[in-house]
Amino acid sequence: MKKLFNNYLNTFKGLSQEVWWLALITFINRAGTMVIPFLSIYLTEDLNLSLEKVGWIMTCFGLGSVIGTWLGGKLTDVIGFYKVMVCSLFLTGILFIAVQYLKTFETLCIGIFLLMIVADTFRPAMFVAMSTYSKPENKTRSVTLIRLAINLGFSAGPALGGLIITTLDYSGLFWTDGITCIIATIVLFNVLNPKKAKVQDKLEVENPKSVYSNKPFIIFFFAMLIFAVVFFQYFSAMPLYYKDVHFLNKIEIGLLLGANGFFIFLFEMPLISWLEKSGYNKITLILFGALLTGLSFLVLNLTTWSGILIIGMLLMTVGEMIAFPFSNAYAMEQAKNGNQGEYMAMYIMSFSIASVFGFNAGLQIVSGIGFNNTWLIMTALSSICILLLFVLKLYMKKKTNNNELKPSHNSH
């Protein structure tokens, strides 16, 4: 047991102090967005808005996220990641506190939209910061550490949120969210100040290649967009499937979904560490992750036995643990060709755009043609994602071969 624990700790070795601080700030930031899981309940129960109106507010939420991410990428390239992160965190804190005073449908649409624009400028800046503060060979593990912080934040956030609502009500939740963002700003200000922080991988690109003219990256973007739409079903349609088809209660559903975060927390770092040494390239590994995620939907149609839900969840979790860190590392690798902010924003936007359509689309398909057919559609979408990644793999291979041939011409 001790040996296992030591091996687990060793997978975290060699990561810079700045990356650890970044992980802590990300954890505070993500745990602090505990309003979000309760937003639809708050809007329907406290403000008595119809589901239709809540749907529109959530659409504003998604659109704000897309614009914020894009803007964050642009600003990062212009003024640098540090300024973007400080301004984003601080203003998000102020806006969280302000949103509780909005009570009408129109003001909420505008308020949530603005809140998400400001909040999500943080994401591309954070990834560029992480890339700057981690040695090239540690990038995938640095991503994994940040993902652990995000997952822990997402697990802790709703639990804390539930407690705060019960003891203080919803306004307590908005205040807590706002204050945690401001605390994260103070931490960031003190530990990642450019005067103190140590840069590990400085990047100056002479003629940056625009992300829009990078053909492999565009293929990759669409593959990740489809992957995200499929993946998001686990947070929209799947809980309903657990409840309506397999008759699980709230505690059982919570345990199943919670197992995902717990599993990631325990096994993602060792798994990534092991896969990095396996010699497979990043695209092959992302492809394998997408395959497992697709299978997690397919198996649900094979039997009515409820144990299959655990198998499905395990397949999805392992798929996610492989696909996310390696896709993130691939995006950072590609970002070396151009403006890093623009590239990281494009990568994150694949998920933001998917959240605008993905959550809603899954539920609409379920209400139209039922769960089993929806899972078949998700399996088909996964197949398209795998096909795109396979095309990308061939494209990259051809490019590598061409590059290897070039020097031999010159030597004659």
PDB file of C-alpha atoms in Angstrom, residues 192-310:
ATOM      1  CA  LEU A 192       1.959  34.782  -9.774  1.00  0.00           C
ATOM      2  CA  ASN A 193       3.043  38.383 -10.078  1.00  0.00           C
ATOM      3  CA  PRO A 194       5.340  38.467 -13.174  1.00  0.00           C
ATOM      4  CA  LYS A 195       8.061  40.038 -10.989  1.00  0.00           C
ATOM      5  CA  LYS A 196       8.178  36.916  -8.775  1.00  0.00           C
ATOM      6  CA  ALA A 197       7.000  33.992 -10.916  1.00  0.00           C
ATOM      7  CA  LYS A 198       9.582  31.887 -12.741  1.00  0.00           C
ATOM      8  CA  VAL A 199       8.984  31.318 -16.448  1.00  0.00           C
ATOM      9  CA  GLN A 200       9.790  27.770 -17.643  1.00  0.00           C
ATOM     10  CA  ASP A 201       8.826  27.932 -21.312  1.00  0.00           C
ATOM     11  CA  LYS A 202       8.976  31.372 -22.927  1.00  0.00           C
ATOM     12  CA  LEU A 203       7.518  31.562 -26.373  1.00  0.00           C
ATOM     13  CA  GLU A 204       8.195  34.272 -28.932  1.00  0.00           C
ATOM     14  CA  VAL A 205       6.776  33.526 -32.370  1.00  0.00           C
ATOM     15  CA  GLU A 206       8.184  35.632 -35.225  1.00  0.00           C
ATOM     16  CA  ASN A 207       5.314  35.214 -37.729  1.00  0.00           C
ATOM     17  CA  PRO A 208       2.449  33.637 -35.818  1.00  0.00           C
ATOM     18  CA  LYS A 209       0.292  31.274 -37.871  1.00  0.00           C
ATOM     19  CA  SER A 210      -3.398  32.103 -37.411  1.00  0.00           C
ATOM     20  CA  VAL A 211      -5.415  29.320 -35.831  1.00  0.00           C
ATOM     21  CA  TYR A 212      -7.954  29.643 -38.669  1.00  0.00           C
ATOM     22  CA  SER A 213      -5.367  28.754 -41.329  1.00  0.00           C
ATOM     23  CA  ASN A 214      -4.066  25.751 -39.367  1.00  0.00           C
ATOM     24  CA  LYS A 215      -5.849  22.878 -41.139  1.00  0.00           C
ATOM     25  CA  PRO A 216      -5.018  20.109 -38.623  1.00  0.00           C
ATOM     26  CA  PHE A 217      -6.223  22.303 -35.769  1.00  0.00           C
ATOM     27  CA  ILE A 218      -9.571  22.960 -37.501  1.00  0.00           C
ATOM     28  CA  ILE A 219     -10.117  19.185 -37.922  1.00  0.00           C
ATOM     29  CA  PHE A 220      -9.173  18.762 -34.261  1.00  0.00           C
ATOM     30  CA  PHE A 221     -11.588  21.564 -33.243  1.00  0.00           C
ATOM     31  CA  PHE A 222     -14.568  19.848 -34.913  1.00  0.00           C
ATOM     32  CA  ALA A 223     -13.611  16.464 -33.460  1.00  0.00           C
ATOM     33  CA  MET A 224     -13.522  17.987 -29.945  1.00  0.00           C
ATOM     34  CA  LEU A 225     -16.806  19.851 -30.536  1.00  0.00           C
ATOM     35  CA  ILE A 226     -18.556  16.553 -31.363  1.00  0.00           C
ATOM     36  CA  PHE A 227     -16.835  14.796 -28.462  1.00  0.00           C
ATOM     37  CA  ALA A 228     -18.047  17.519 -26.068  1.00  0.00           C
ATOM     38  CA  VAL A 229     -21.674  17.253 -27.293  1.00  0.00           C
ATOM     39  CA  VAL A 230     -21.578  13.501 -26.580  1.00  0.00           C
ATOM     40  CA  PHE A 231     -19.796  13.940 -23.242  1.00  0.00           C
ATOM     41  CA  PHE A 232     -22.279  16.582 -21.990  1.00  0.00           C
ATOM     42  CA  GLN A 233     -25.147  14.064 -22.185  1.00  0.00           C
ATOM     43  CA  TYR A 234     -23.805  12.660 -18.917  1.00  0.00           C
ATOM     44  CA  PHE A 235     -24.846  15.908 -17.234  1.00  0.00           C
ATOM     45  CA  SER A 236     -28.189  16.496 -18.950  1.00  0.00           C
ATOM     46  CA  ALA A 237     -29.951  13.427 -20.377  1.00  0.00           C
ATOM     47  CA  MET A 238     -28.163  10.710 -18.362  1.00  0.00           C
ATOM     48  CA  PRO A 239     -29.397  11.665 -14.850  1.00  0.00           C
ATOM     49  CA  LEU A 240     -32.976  11.558 -16.240  1.00  0.00           C
ATOM     50  CA  TYR A 241     -32.295   8.114 -17.732  1.00  0.00           C
ATOM     51  CA  TYR A 242     -31.074   6.904 -14.333  1.00  0.00           C
ATOM     52  CA  LYS A 243     -34.253   8.246 -12.707  1.00  0.00           C
ATOM     53  CA  ASP A 244     -36.953   7.467 -15.307  1.00  0.00           C
ATOM     54  CA  VAL A 245     -35.728   4.188 -16.805  1.00  0.00           C
ATOM     55  CA  HIS A 246     -33.713   2.582 -13.984  1.00  0.00           C
ATOM     56  CA  PHE A 247     -35.664   4.231 -11.121  1.00  0.00           C
ATOM     57  CA  LEU A 248     -32.588   5.340  -9.170  1.00  0.00           C
ATOM     58  CA  ASN A 249     -33.197   7.798  -6.339  1.00  0.00           C
ATOM     59  CA  LYS A 250     -31.355  11.135  -5.916  1.00  0.00           C
ATOM     60  CA  ILE A 251     -28.734   9.637  -3.593  1.00  0.00           C
ATOM     61  CA  GLU A 252     -27.942   6.791  -6.027  1.00  0.00           C
ATOM     62  CA  ILE A 253     -27.726   9.225  -8.958  1.00  0.00           C
ATOM     63  CA  GLY A 254     -25.450  11.470  -6.886  1.00  0.00           C
ATOM     64  CA  LEU A 255     -23.214   8.511  -6.004  1.00  0.00           C
ATOM     65  CA  LEU A 256     -22.929   7.416  -9.641  1.00  0.00           C
ATOM     66  CA  LEU A 257     -22.065  10.907 -10.875  1.00  0.00           C
ATOM     67  CA  GLY A 258     -19.825  11.532  -7.859  1.00  0.00           C
ATOM     68  CA  ALA A 259     -17.931   8.302  -8.570  1.00  0.00           C
ATOM     69  CA  ASN A 260     -16.792   9.924 -11.820  1.00  0.00           C
ATOM     70  CA  GLY A 261     -15.035  12.795 -10.013  1.00  0.00           C
ATOM     71  CA  PHE A 262     -13.625  10.508  -7.329  1.00  0.00           C
ATOM     72  CA  PHE A 263     -12.241   8.089  -9.910  1.00  0.00           C
ATOM     73  CA  ILE A 264     -10.596  10.920 -11.832  1.00  0.00           C
ATOM     74  CA  PHE A 265      -9.086  12.278  -8.625  1.00  0.00           C
ATOM     75  CA  LEU A 266      -7.542   8.889  -7.769  1.00  0.00           C
ATOM     76  CA  PHE A 267      -6.451   7.491 -11.104  1.00  0.00           C
ATOM     77  CA  GLU A 268      -6.034  10.208 -13.726  1.00  0.00           C
ATOM     78  CA  MET A 269      -2.506  11.314 -12.794  1.00  0.00           C
ATOM     79  CA  PRO A 270      -1.001   7.754 -12.634  1.00  0.00           C
ATOM     80  CA  LEU A 271      -2.848   6.800 -15.848  1.00  0.00           C
ATOM     81  CA  ILE A 272      -1.540   9.861 -17.748  1.00  0.00           C
ATOM     82  CA  SER A 273       1.954   9.330 -16.380  1.00  0.00           C
ATOM     83  CA  TRP A 274       1.874   5.709 -17.610  1.00  0.00           C
ATOM     84  CA  LEU A 275       0.363   6.561 -21.023  1.00  0.00           C
ATOM     85  CA  GLU A 276       2.972   9.268 -21.636  1.00  0.00           C
ATOM     86  CA  LYS A 277       5.640   6.581 -21.393  1.00  0.00           C
ATOM     87  CA  SER A 278       3.700   4.217 -23.679  1.00  0.00           C
ATOM     88  CA  GLY A 279       5.028   5.863 -26.847  1.00  0.00           C
ATOM     89  CA  TYR A 280       1.576   6.427 -28.405  1.00  0.00           C
ATOM     90  CA  ASN A 281       1.074   9.869 -29.912  1.00  0.00           C
ATOM     91  CA  LYS A 282      -1.513  12.275 -28.512  1.00  0.00           C
ATOM     92  CA  ILE A 283      -4.026  11.909 -31.364  1.00  0.00           C
ATOM     93  CA  THR A 284      -4.061   8.083 -31.031  1.00  0.00           C
ATOM     94  CA  LEU A 285      -4.752   8.433 -27.304  1.00  0.00           C
ATOM     95  CA  ILE A 286      -7.543  11.008 -27.809  1.00  0.00           C
ATOM     96  CA  LEU A 287      -9.050   8.646 -30.402  1.00  0.00           C
ATOM     97  CA  PHE A 288      -9.010   5.789 -27.866  1.00  0.00           C
ATOM     98  CA  GLY A 289     -10.657   8.053 -25.262  1.00  0.00           C
ATOM     99  CA  ALA A 290     -13.421   8.951 -27.742  1.00  0.00           C
ATOM    100  CA  LEU A 291     -13.921   5.247 -28.552  1.00  0.00           C
ATOM    101  CA  LEU A 292     -14.450   4.357 -24.866  1.00  0.00           C
ATOM    102  CA  THR A 293     -16.868   7.276 -24.441  1.00  0.00           C
ATOM    103  CA  GLY A 294     -18.905   6.106 -27.454  1.00  0.00           C
ATOM    104  CA  LEU A 295     -18.986   2.559 -26.075  1.00  0.00           C
ATOM    105  CA  SER A 296     -20.301   3.875 -22.744  1.00  0.00           C
ATOM    106  CA  PHE A 297     -23.551   4.811 -24.546  1.00  0.00           C
ATOM    107  CA  LEU A 298     -23.730   1.695 -26.711  1.00  0.00           C
ATOM    108  CA  VAL A 299     -23.578  -0.735 -23.752  1.00  0.00           C
ATOM    109  CA  LEU A 300     -26.673   0.860 -22.164  1.00  0.00           C
ATOM    110  CA  ASN A 301     -28.868  -0.582 -24.933  1.00  0.00           C
ATOM    111  CA  LEU A 302     -27.562  -4.134 -24.458  1.00  0.00           C
ATOM    112  CA  THR A 303     -29.470  -4.995 -21.276  1.00  0.00           C
ATOM    113  CA  THR A 304     -32.071  -3.685 -18.819  1.00  0.00           C
ATOM    114  CA  TRP A 305     -29.868  -4.747 -15.866  1.00  0.00           C
ATOM    115  CA  SER A 306     -29.054  -1.644 -13.793  1.00  0.00           C
ATOM    116  CA  GLY A 307     -25.463  -2.764 -13.165  1.00  0.00           C
ATOM    117  CA  ILE A 308     -24.740  -1.758 -16.758  1.00  0.00           C
ATOM    118  CA  LEU A 309     -24.962   1.890 -15.599  1.00  0.00           C
ATOM    119  CA  ILE A 310     -21.788   1.390 -13.547  1.00  0.00           C
TER     120      ILE A 310
END
